[in-house]
Coordinates of C-alpha atoms in Angstrom, one line a residue:
M1 CA -29.8 -28.3 -8.3
K2 CA -27.5 -27.1 -10.8
Q3 CA -26.6 -24.4 -8.2
Y4 CA -26.2 -27.0 -5.2
T5 CA -24.0 -29.2 -7.6
S6 CA -21.8 -26.1 -8.2
N7 CA -21.6 -25.4 -4.5
I8 CA -20.6 -29.1 -3.9
K9 CA -17.7 -28.6 -6.5
K10 CA -16.4 -25.6 -4.7
G11 CA -16.5 -27.1 -1.3
K12 CA -14.7 -30.2 -2.7
E13 CA -12.0 -27.8 -4.0
I14 CA -11.4 -26.2 -0.5
I15 CA -11.4 -29.6 1.2
E16 CA -8.8 -31.1 -1.0
Y17 CA -6.6 -28.1 -0.8
Y18 CA -6.6 -28.3 3.0
L19 CA -6.2 -32.3 2.9
K20 CA -2.9 -31.7 0.9
Q21 CA -2.0 -29.2 3.2
M22 CA -2.2 -31.5 6.1
E23 CA -0.6 -34.3 4.2
E24 CA 2.5 -32.0 3.6
E25 CA 2.6 -31.3 7.5
G26 CA 2.5 -35.0 8.3
L27 CA -0.9 -35.4 9.5
T28 CA -2.6 -38.7 9.1
H29 CA -5.4 -39.0 11.4
L30 CA -8.0 -36.4 12.9
P31 CA -10.6 -37.5 15.4
R32 CA -14.1 -37.2 14.4
W33 CA -15.7 -33.9 15.4
T34 CA -18.5 -34.1 17.8
P35 CA -20.8 -30.8 18.7
T36 CA -21.1 -29.9 22.4
T37 CA -24.6 -29.5 23.7
K38 CA -24.7 -25.8 23.2
Q39 CA -23.3 -26.4 19.6
Q40 CA -26.0 -28.9 18.8
E41 CA -28.8 -26.6 19.8
C42 CA -27.5 -23.8 17.8
L43 CA -27.2 -26.0 14.8
T44 CA -30.8 -27.3 15.4
S45 CA -32.0 -23.7 15.7
T46 CA -30.2 -22.6 12.3
S47 CA -31.6 -25.6 10.7
D48 CA -35.3 -24.8 11.6
H49 CA -34.7 -21.3 10.1
S50 CA -32.5 -21.5 6.9
T51 CA -33.2 -25.0 5.3
S52 CA -35.4 -26.1 2.7
P53 CA -38.3 -28.2 4.2
A54 CA -38.3 -30.6 1.1
L55 CA -34.9 -31.3 0.8
N56 CA -33.3 -30.3 4.0
I57 CA -30.5 -28.6 2.4
P58 CA -29.4 -24.9 2.6
T59 CA -31.6 -22.5 0.5
V60 CA -29.9 -20.8 -2.4
N61 CA -30.9 -17.6 -3.9
S62 CA -28.4 -16.6 -6.9
T63 CA -28.9 -15.6 -10.4
D64 CA -25.3 -14.8 -11.4
G65 CA -23.6 -18.1 -10.5
H66 CA -22.5 -17.3 -7.2
N67 CA -24.5 -18.6 -4.0
S68 CA -25.8 -15.8 -2.1
R69 CA -24.2 -15.3 1.3
D70 CA -27.3 -13.6 2.7
S71 CA -29.5 -15.8 5.1
H72 CA -33.3 -16.0 4.0
P73 CA -35.5 -17.2 7.1
T74 CA -38.7 -18.7 6.0
S75 CA -39.9 -17.4 9.4
S76 CA -41.3 -14.0 10.5
S77 CA -39.2 -14.3 13.6
P78 CA -35.8 -12.8 13.6
P79 CA -33.0 -15.4 12.5
E80 CA -30.5 -16.6 14.9
P81 CA -27.2 -14.8 14.8
L82 CA -24.8 -16.4 12.7
S83 CA -21.3 -17.3 13.7
S84 CA -19.6 -15.5 11.0
T85 CA -19.1 -11.7 10.7
P86 CA -19.1 -9.7 7.3
D87 CA -15.2 -9.4 7.8
D88 CA -14.7 -13.1 7.0
K89 CA -16.8 -13.5 3.8
L90 CA -17.5 -11.5 0.7
E91 CA -20.7 -10.7 -0.9
A92 CA -21.3 -12.6 -4.3
D93 CA -22.6 -9.3 -5.8
Y94 CA -19.7 -7.2 -4.3
I95 CA -17.1 -9.8 -5.8
K96 CA -18.7 -9.6 -9.3
R97 CA -19.1 -5.8 -9.3
Y98 CA -16.0 -4.8 -8.0
L99 CA -13.5 -7.5 -7.8
G100 CA -13.9 -9.8 -10.7
D101 CA -13.9 -13.5 -10.9
L102 CA -12.2 -15.1 -7.9
T103 CA -12.0 -18.8 -7.0
P104 CA -12.7 -19.8 -3.5
L105 CA -9.1 -20.0 -2.5
Q106 CA -8.5 -16.6 -4.0
E107 CA -11.3 -15.2 -2.0
S108 CA -10.0 -17.1 1.1
C109 CA -6.4 -15.3 0.5
L110 CA -7.9 -11.8 0.3
I111 CA -10.0 -12.1 3.5
R112 CA -6.9 -13.5 5.4
L113 CA -4.6 -10.9 4.1
R114 CA -7.0 -8.1 4.8
Q115 CA -7.6 -9.4 8.2
W116 CA -4.0 -9.5 8.9
L117 CA -3.8 -6.0 7.9
Q118 CA -6.7 -4.8 10.1
E119 CA -4.7 -6.4 13.2
T120 CA -1.6 -4.5 12.3
H121 CA -2.4 -1.4 10.3
K122 CA -5.7 -0.3 11.8
G123 CA -6.7 3.2 10.3
K124 CA -4.9 2.7 7.1
I125 CA -6.3 -0.4 5.5
P126 CA -6.2 0.0 1.6
K127 CA -9.2 -1.3 -0.4
D128 CA -9.6 -4.9 -1.5
E129 CA -8.8 -3.9 -5.1
H130 CA -5.6 -2.7 -4.1
I131 CA -4.8 -5.8 -1.8
L132 CA -5.8 -7.9 -4.8
R133 CA -3.4 -6.5 -7.0
F134 CA -0.5 -7.5 -4.9
L135 CA -1.9 -10.9 -4.5
R136 CA -2.2 -11.5 -8.2
A137 CA 1.5 -10.2 -8.6
R138 CA 2.4 -12.8 -6.4
D139 CA 0.1 -15.8 -7.7
F140 CA -1.8 -15.5 -4.3
N141 CA 0.9 -16.5 -2.2
I142 CA 0.0 -14.6 1.0
D143 CA 3.5 -14.4 2.4
K144 CA 5.2 -12.9 -0.6
A145 CA 2.0 -10.5 -1.3
R146 CA 2.2 -9.5 2.5
E147 CA 5.8 -8.5 2.2
I148 CA 5.7 -6.4 -1.0
L149 CA 2.5 -4.8 0.2
C150 CA 3.7 -3.8 3.6
Q151 CA 6.8 -2.3 2.0
S152 CA 4.8 -0.3 -0.3
L153 CA 2.4 0.9 2.4
T154 CA 5.4 2.2 4.2
W155 CA 6.8 3.7 0.9
R156 CA 3.5 5.5 0.2
K157 CA 3.3 6.9 3.8
Q158 CA 7.0 8.0 3.8
H159 CA 6.5 10.0 0.5
Q160 CA 2.8 11.1 1.0
V161 CA 1.9 9.4 -2.3
D162 CA -1.8 9.3 -1.0
Y163 CA -1.8 13.3 -1.4
L164 CA 0.1 13.4 -4.7
L165 CA -2.7 14.3 -6.6
S166 CA -3.9 17.3 -4.6
T167 CA -0.3 18.7 -4.0
W168 CA 1.8 17.8 -7.1
S169 CA 1.8 20.7 -9.4
P170 CA 4.0 19.7 -12.6
P171 CA 6.4 22.4 -13.5
Q172 CA 5.4 24.5 -16.8
V173 CA 8.4 22.3 -18.6
L174 CA 6.3 19.2 -18.3
H175 CA 3.4 21.0 -19.5
D176 CA 5.0 21.9 -22.5
Y177 CA 7.5 19.1 -23.2
Y178 CA 6.3 16.0 -21.8
A179 CA 4.4 14.1 -24.5
G180 CA 1.9 11.9 -22.6
G181 CA -1.6 12.3 -21.5
W182 CA -5.0 10.6 -20.8
H183 CA -7.1 9.7 -24.0
H184 CA -10.6 7.9 -23.7
H185 CA -10.6 4.2 -22.9
D186 CA -9.9 1.0 -24.8
K187 CA -12.6 -1.5 -25.7
D188 CA -12.5 -3.2 -22.6
G189 CA -13.3 0.1 -20.9
R190 CA -9.9 0.6 -19.3
P191 CA -8.5 4.2 -19.3
L192 CA -6.1 4.9 -22.0
Y193 CA -2.8 6.7 -21.7
V194 CA -0.9 8.0 -24.9
L195 CA 2.8 8.4 -24.6
R196 CA 4.7 9.8 -27.6
L197 CA 8.0 8.7 -26.2
G198 CA 9.8 9.0 -29.7
Q199 CA 8.8 12.9 -29.7
M200 CA 10.1 13.5 -26.1
D201 CA 13.4 15.1 -25.2
T202 CA 14.4 12.8 -22.3
K203 CA 17.9 14.5 -22.0
G204 CA 16.3 17.8 -21.8
L205 CA 13.7 17.1 -19.3
V206 CA 16.3 15.3 -16.9
R207 CA 18.6 18.4 -17.4
A208 CA 15.9 20.7 -16.8
L209 CA 13.8 19.1 -14.1
G210 CA 16.0 16.5 -12.4
E211 CA 15.3 12.7 -11.9
E212 CA 12.9 13.1 -8.8
S213 CA 10.6 15.4 -10.5
L214 CA 10.3 13.2 -13.5
L215 CA 9.7 10.3 -11.1
R216 CA 7.2 12.3 -9.0
H217 CA 5.3 13.0 -12.3
V218 CA 5.1 9.4 -13.4
L219 CA 3.9 8.4 -9.8
S220 CA 1.0 11.0 -10.3
I221 CA 0.1 9.4 -13.5
N222 CA -0.1 6.1 -11.8
E223 CA -2.3 7.5 -9.0
E224 CA -4.6 9.3 -11.7
G225 CA -4.8 5.9 -13.3
L226 CA -6.0 4.3 -10.1
R227 CA -8.6 7.1 -9.9
R228 CA -9.8 6.7 -13.5
C229 CA -10.2 2.7 -12.8
E230 CA -12.6 3.4 -10.0
E231 CA -14.2 5.9 -12.2
N232 CA -14.6 3.5 -14.9
T233 CA -15.7 0.7 -12.7
K234 CA -18.8 3.1 -11.6
I235 CA -19.4 3.9 -15.3
F236 CA -19.3 0.6 -16.9
G237 CA -20.8 -1.6 -13.9
R238 CA -18.0 -3.9 -13.9
P239 CA -14.5 -4.3 -12.2
I240 CA -11.8 -2.2 -13.9
S241 CA -8.6 -2.5 -12.3
S242 CA -5.9 -1.5 -14.9
W243 CA -5.2 0.7 -17.7
T244 CA -4.1 0.6 -21.2
C245 CA -0.7 2.4 -22.4
L246 CA -0.1 3.2 -26.1
V247 CA 3.5 4.2 -26.7
D248 CA 4.4 5.7 -30.0
L249 CA 8.2 5.4 -30.7
E250 CA 8.4 7.2 -34.0
G251 CA 11.3 9.2 -33.8
L252 CA 13.3 7.3 -31.1
N253 CA 17.0 7.3 -31.7
M254 CA 20.3 7.0 -30.2
R255 CA 19.8 10.2 -28.5
H256 CA 17.3 8.5 -26.3
L257 CA 19.9 6.3 -24.9
W258 CA 21.7 8.8 -23.1
R259 CA 23.0 7.2 -20.0
P260 CA 21.5 9.6 -17.1
G261 CA 18.2 9.5 -19.2
V262 CA 18.3 5.4 -19.2
K263 CA 19.4 5.4 -15.7
A264 CA 16.4 7.7 -14.9
L265 CA 14.2 5.4 -16.9
L266 CA 15.2 2.3 -15.0
R267 CA 14.6 3.9 -11.6
I268 CA 11.2 4.8 -12.6
I269 CA 10.5 1.2 -13.7
E270 CA 11.7 0.0 -10.5
V271 CA 9.6 2.0 -8.4
V272 CA 6.5 1.6 -10.5
E273 CA 6.9 -2.2 -10.6
A274 CA 7.2 -2.3 -6.7
N275 CA 4.2 -0.2 -5.9
Y276 CA 1.8 -0.3 -8.7
P277 CA 1.8 -4.3 -9.7
E278 CA -1.2 -5.6 -11.9
T279 CA -2.2 -2.2 -12.8
L280 CA -1.1 -2.3 -16.4
G281 CA -3.7 -4.1 -18.4
R282 CA -1.9 -3.9 -21.9
L283 CA 1.0 -1.7 -23.4
L284 CA 0.8 -1.3 -27.2
I285 CA 4.2 -0.5 -28.5
L286 CA 3.7 1.2 -32.1
R287 CA 6.1 2.1 -34.6
A288 CA 9.1 0.6 -33.0
P289 CA 12.3 1.8 -34.9
R290 CA 15.5 -0.4 -35.6
V291 CA 17.1 1.1 -32.4
F292 CA 14.3 -0.3 -30.1
P293 CA 15.8 -3.6 -29.4
V294 CA 18.8 -2.1 -27.8
L295 CA 16.6 -0.1 -25.5
W296 CA 14.4 -3.0 -25.0
T297 CA 17.7 -5.2 -23.9
L298 CA 18.6 -2.5 -21.3
V299 CA 15.1 -2.2 -19.7
S300 CA 13.3 -5.6 -20.0
P301 CA 15.5 -7.3 -17.2
F302 CA 13.8 -4.7 -14.7
I303 CA 10.3 -5.4 -15.9
D304 CA 8.2 -8.3 -14.1
E305 CA 7.7 -11.4 -16.4
N306 CA 3.9 -11.1 -15.9
T307 CA 4.2 -7.4 -16.9
R308 CA 6.2 -8.3 -20.2
K309 CA 3.6 -10.8 -21.2
K310 CA 1.2 -7.8 -21.7
F311 CA 3.4 -5.9 -24.2
L312 CA 2.4 -6.0 -27.8
I313 CA 5.0 -4.7 -30.1
Y314 CA 4.4 -3.4 -33.8
A315 CA 7.2 -2.4 -36.0
G316 CA 6.7 0.1 -39.0
N317 CA 3.0 0.3 -39.8
D318 CA 2.1 -3.1 -38.7
Y319 CA -0.4 -1.8 -36.1
Q320 CA -2.7 -0.7 -38.9
G321 CA -4.0 -4.2 -40.3
P322 CA -6.0 -6.9 -38.6
G323 CA -4.8 -7.8 -35.3
G324 CA -3.4 -4.3 -34.7
L325 CA -4.6 -1.2 -33.0
V326 CA -8.2 -1.6 -34.1
D327 CA -8.6 -4.9 -32.1
Y328 CA -8.0 -2.8 -28.6
I329 CA -9.1 0.6 -29.3
D330 CA -12.4 1.8 -31.0
K331 CA -11.6 3.2 -34.3
E332 CA -13.4 6.5 -33.3
V333 CA -10.7 7.3 -30.5
I334 CA -7.6 6.2 -32.6
P335 CA -5.2 9.3 -32.2
D336 CA -5.1 11.6 -35.4
F337 CA -1.0 11.3 -35.4
L338 CA -1.6 7.2 -35.7
G339 CA -4.3 7.6 -38.8
G340 CA -7.4 7.9 -36.7
E341 CA -9.8 10.8 -36.8
C342 CA -9.9 11.4 -33.0
L343 CA -7.9 14.7 -32.1
C344 CA -5.6 13.8 -29.2
E345 CA -4.6 16.7 -27.1
V346 CA -1.3 15.1 -25.8
P347 CA 1.6 17.5 -26.2
E348 CA 3.9 16.8 -29.3
G349 CA 7.1 17.0 -27.2
G350 CA 9.9 18.5 -28.7
L351 CA 13.8 19.8 -27.6
V352 CA 13.8 21.6 -24.4
P353 CA 15.6 24.9 -24.7
K354 CA 19.0 24.6 -23.0
A355 CA 18.1 27.9 -21.4
L356 CA 15.8 25.9 -19.1
Y357 CA 18.8 23.5 -17.9
R358 CA 19.8 23.6 -14.4
T359 CA 23.2 23.0 -12.8
P360 CA 24.0 19.8 -11.2
E361 CA 24.0 21.6 -7.8
E362 CA 20.5 23.0 -8.3
L363 CA 19.2 19.7 -9.4
E364 CA 20.6 18.0 -6.5
S365 CA 19.0 20.6 -4.3
E366 CA 15.7 20.3 -5.9
D367 CA 16.0 16.3 -5.5
I368 CA 16.5 16.5 -2.0
R369 CA 13.8 19.1 -1.4
L370 CA 11.4 16.9 -3.0
W371 CA 12.0 13.6 -1.2
T372 CA 12.4 15.3 2.2
E373 CA 9.0 17.1 2.3
T374 CA 7.4 14.7 4.7
I375 CA 5.7 14.9 7.9
Y376 CA 7.3 11.6 8.9
Q377 CA 10.9 11.2 10.2
S378 CA 13.0 8.1 10.3
A379 CA 15.3 6.7 13.3
S380 CA 17.4 4.0 13.7
V381 CA 17.3 2.0 17.1
F382 CA 20.2 0.1 18.5
K383 CA 20.4 -2.3 21.3
G384 CA 21.3 0.1 24.2
A385 CA 20.7 3.1 22.1
P386 CA 17.0 4.0 22.0
H387 CA 15.6 7.0 20.1
E388 CA 13.7 9.4 22.0
V389 CA 11.7 12.5 21.1
L390 CA 10.8 15.4 23.4
V391 CA 7.5 16.9 23.7
Q392 CA 7.1 20.0 26.1
I393 CA 3.5 20.4 27.4
V394 CA 2.4 23.7 28.8
D395 CA -1.3 23.3 29.4
A396 CA -2.4 19.9 31.0
S397 CA -5.1 17.9 29.4
S398 CA -3.4 18.4 25.9
V399 CA -3.4 15.3 23.9
I400 CA -0.2 13.8 22.3
T401 CA -0.8 11.8 19.4
W402 CA 1.6 9.6 17.5
D403 CA 1.4 7.2 14.2
F404 CA 4.6 5.3 13.5
D405 CA 5.5 2.3 11.3
V406 CA 8.1 -0.4 12.6
C407 CA 10.0 -0.8 9.2
K408 CA 12.6 -3.3 10.8
G409 CA 13.3 -5.2 13.6
D410 CA 11.1 -5.4 16.8
I411 CA 10.7 -2.5 19.4
V412 CA 9.3 -1.4 22.5
F413 CA 7.4 2.0 22.8
N414 CA 7.3 3.8 26.0
I415 CA 6.1 7.4 27.2
Y416 CA 7.6 9.0 30.2
H417 CA 7.0 12.2 32.0
S418 CA 9.6 14.5 33.9
K419 CA 9.3 17.7 35.4
R420 CA 13.1 18.3 34.7
A421 CA 14.0 19.3 31.0
P422 CA 16.4 16.8 29.8
Q423 CA 19.5 17.9 28.0
V424 CA 18.7 18.3 24.3
P425 CA 21.6 17.7 21.8
K426 CA 23.0 21.0 20.6
R427 CA 21.9 20.7 17.0
D428 CA 18.1 19.8 18.0
T429 CA 15.9 22.5 18.7
L430 CA 12.2 22.5 20.0
G431 CA 10.0 23.2 17.0
A432 CA 6.5 24.4 16.5
H433 CA 4.1 22.5 19.1
G434 CA 7.1 21.9 21.2
I435 CA 8.4 18.9 19.2
T436 CA 11.9 18.2 18.6
S437 CA 13.2 18.0 14.8
P438 CA 16.4 15.6 15.2
V439 CA 19.0 16.2 12.6
C440 CA 20.5 12.9 13.3
N441 CA 18.5 9.6 12.9
N442 CA 19.2 8.5 16.7
V443 CA 18.7 10.8 19.8
Q444 CA 18.9 9.8 23.4
L445 CA 17.5 12.4 25.9
I446 CA 17.2 10.4 29.1
D447 CA 20.3 11.0 31.2
K448 CA 22.1 7.6 32.1
A449 CA 22.2 9.2 35.9
W450 CA 18.1 9.4 35.9
Q451 CA 16.4 7.0 38.1
L452 CA 13.2 6.0 36.9
G453 CA 10.5 6.8 39.8
R454 CA 12.7 9.7 41.0
D455 CA 13.8 12.0 38.0
Y456 CA 11.0 10.7 35.6
S457 CA 7.9 8.2 35.5
M458 CA 6.3 6.1 32.9
V459 CA 2.8 7.3 32.2
E460 CA 1.8 4.4 29.9
S461 CA 2.4 0.6 30.0
P462 CA 5.3 -0.4 27.5
L463 CA 4.1 -1.6 24.1
T464 CA 6.1 -4.4 22.1
C465 CA 5.7 -3.9 18.5
K466 CA 6.9 -6.4 15.8
E467 CA 8.4 -5.5 12.4
G468 CA 5.9 -4.5 9.8
E469 CA 3.1 -3.3 12.6
S470 CA 1.9 0.1 12.1
V471 CA 0.8 1.9 15.4
Q472 CA -1.3 4.9 16.3
G473 CA -2.5 6.3 19.5
S474 CA -2.8 9.2 21.8
H475 CA -2.1 10.2 25.5
V476 CA -3.9 12.7 27.4
T477 CA -1.6 14.5 29.4
R478 CA -2.3 15.1 33.2
W479 CA 0.5 17.4 34.1
P480 CA 2.5 20.2 32.4
G481 CA 6.2 19.3 31.8
F482 CA 8.3 17.3 29.6
Y483 CA 7.1 14.0 27.9
I484 CA 9.4 11.6 26.2
L485 CA 8.2 9.2 23.5
Q486 CA 11.0 6.4 23.2
W487 CA 11.6 3.4 20.9
K488 CA 13.8 1.1 22.3
F489 CA 15.2 -2.1 21.0
H490 CA 13.4 -5.3 22.0
N491 CA 15.4 -8.1 23.5
M492 CA 14.3 -11.7 22.4
P493 CA 13.2 -13.5 25.6
A494 CA 15.5 -16.1 26.8
C495 CA 14.7 -19.7 25.9
A496 CA 13.0 -22.0 28.6
T497 CA 15.9 -23.7 30.7
S498 CA 13.9 -26.9 31.2
S499 CA 14.4 -27.9 27.6
L500 CA 16.9 -27.4 24.8
P501 CA 16.5 -24.1 22.6
R502 CA 14.5 -24.6 19.5
V503 CA 16.4 -23.7 16.3
D504 CA 13.9 -21.4 15.2
D505 CA 14.3 -19.2 18.4
V506 CA 18.2 -19.2 18.1
L507 CA 18.0 -18.0 14.2
A508 CA 15.3 -15.3 15.2
S509 CA 17.8 -14.3 18.1
L510 CA 20.7 -14.0 16.0
Q511 CA 18.8 -12.2 13.4
V512 CA 17.4 -9.6 15.6
S513 CA 20.7 -9.1 17.5
S514 CA 22.7 -8.8 14.4
H515 CA 20.4 -6.0 12.8
K516 CA 19.5 -2.5 13.9
C517 CA 15.8 -1.5 14.1
K518 CA 14.1 1.2 12.1
V519 CA 11.1 3.2 13.0
M520 CA 9.3 6.1 10.8
Y521 CA 7.1 8.4 13.2
Y522 CA 5.1 11.2 13.4
T523 CA 3.9 13.1 16.3
E524 CA 1.5 16.1 17.1
I525 CA 0.2 17.7 20.0
I526 CA -3.4 19.0 19.9
G527 CA -5.3 21.3 22.6
S528 CA -8.0 18.9 24.4
E529 CA -10.9 21.3 23.1
D530 CA -9.7 20.8 19.6
F531 CA -9.1 16.9 19.9
R532 CA -12.8 15.5 19.9
G533 CA -13.5 14.3 16.4
S534 CA -10.0 15.7 15.0
M535 CA -8.1 13.1 12.9
T536 CA -5.2 15.9 12.1
S537 CA -2.9 13.5 14.0
L538 CA -3.6 10.6 11.7
E539 CA -2.4 12.2 8.6
S540 CA -2.1 9.0 6.7
S541 CA -5.8 8.3 7.2
H542 CA -6.9 11.6 5.4
S543 CA -6.5 9.9 2.0
G544 CA -9.2 8.3 -0.4
F545 CA -6.8 5.5 -0.6
S546 CA -7.2 4.4 3.0
Q547 CA -10.3 3.2 4.8
L548 CA -10.3 4.5 8.5
S549 CA -11.6 1.7 10.6
A550 CA -14.3 2.3 13.1
A551 CA -12.1 1.4 16.0
T552 CA -9.5 4.1 15.4
T553 CA -12.2 6.8 14.7
S554 CA -14.1 5.8 18.0
S555 CA -10.8 6.0 19.8
S556 CA -9.9 9.4 18.5
Q557 CA -13.3 10.8 19.7
S558 CA -12.8 9.9 23.2
H559 CA -10.7 11.7 26.0
S560 CA -9.4 8.8 27.4
S561 CA -5.8 7.9 27.5
S562 CA -5.0 5.2 24.8
M563 CA -1.6 3.7 24.0
V564 CA -2.3 2.4 20.6
S565 CA -4.8 1.5 17.9
R566 CA -3.0 -1.7 16.3

């Protein structure tokens, strides 16, 4: 009965929430719902199998305060199929084990955002824990969370962050002079990262490595933190979604306020805040010197308010008493340089030798190299100026695959075939596999004098893609020759003439027409004998960060021509 009462309270909370929404929308009356004959039969059948004979209420089986989502039929015959699917609900045990406490409304927000991602980002759906971080960062406002999550997914894809742990090899300078590293865990089971910022030569590191190398190293630390959180979740048997950072500021002085160093620090904070929300559980700042308020004044405006609430700052040796470090970290793992007995293998830092400094030109070249090492290309699409990519096919039955994101605006995706070679811009050359690598970010290949049906033909139906959508697909070629992948500006449909245009339609039309569209894409050719079961065309699906959908997997294993998996 207690569990039944608890379920009633949860149901009341949900009902009151939606009643309030209807009031805000001006709805004052809804007709009483009456089931159809088929629905009545279904309800009767379900009631016979899943209700308690004594009380005629749904049977509840729970030991942890959550009602079980599983059906327990009392008859030996198979239960009637339920109308819901595993995608529109979460198991209570799963929530408790991996996600933590969620109210019914928070659970609903997670499910709705995940379903939206499944519709628009098939093949690259982040795990529930990752989606939940973005929802929590925006107080479960779905629209705001969806916006920053989509931006982050595009960023991860463009810079191949999913592969960072396997591809990033820190230079020796970082091994020797970057005074930071992982060190056991705190009392809550969170991974513990120790940073001896006061002992670090920020100027020397920037002069020796450049801003981008430092940023990439910090990103690899965050990726490792996500991995350790998953590992600790398995070890401790409860959800651990964030880590603790311990920052020792002993030695911090005015040299740390070197302008380029502060600039690099602010950029790192900005990128981490945008792409790793709610991953910092607690930040312990120890031995803060007098110069710290100056540094705090510079960086605090760039830190989210929710993140700032997790900062605990101790001046001098205040961290050693009650309410200090021992409240958050077991005494056995307090680092030796903080008065503990645990040997900490974090490098001590020190001054970077000037012999390792590089010239501004060398640093700029290295920065460009780091962030242009990506399989994806970006292109702008304007009204009347589509972006086109040429693919030359020698053997029929080859498979052209693509993976692209619509970063801005709405576009129409087309594939054409021509026996004639289009005139390629002079600076473009056919790269490996016969795919162009355009230098500029907008290339047009189809000559204006060409006529559709005579000089070239359409081999797939046009696909309209909206801003924020992610598209994957493949096409099995029937003929050799030249195939052109085209991203074209999508013109808004004209308003109906029978009535005045709606304000929303006019504003949307103005917004689209006044901005260019942008896409980020990757294409590849695979031989038909190598295509079955191959996912090399879907690079973003290789990472453990992603969960490859069954729909995408099945489509990749067929030889049929497929425009997209969206």
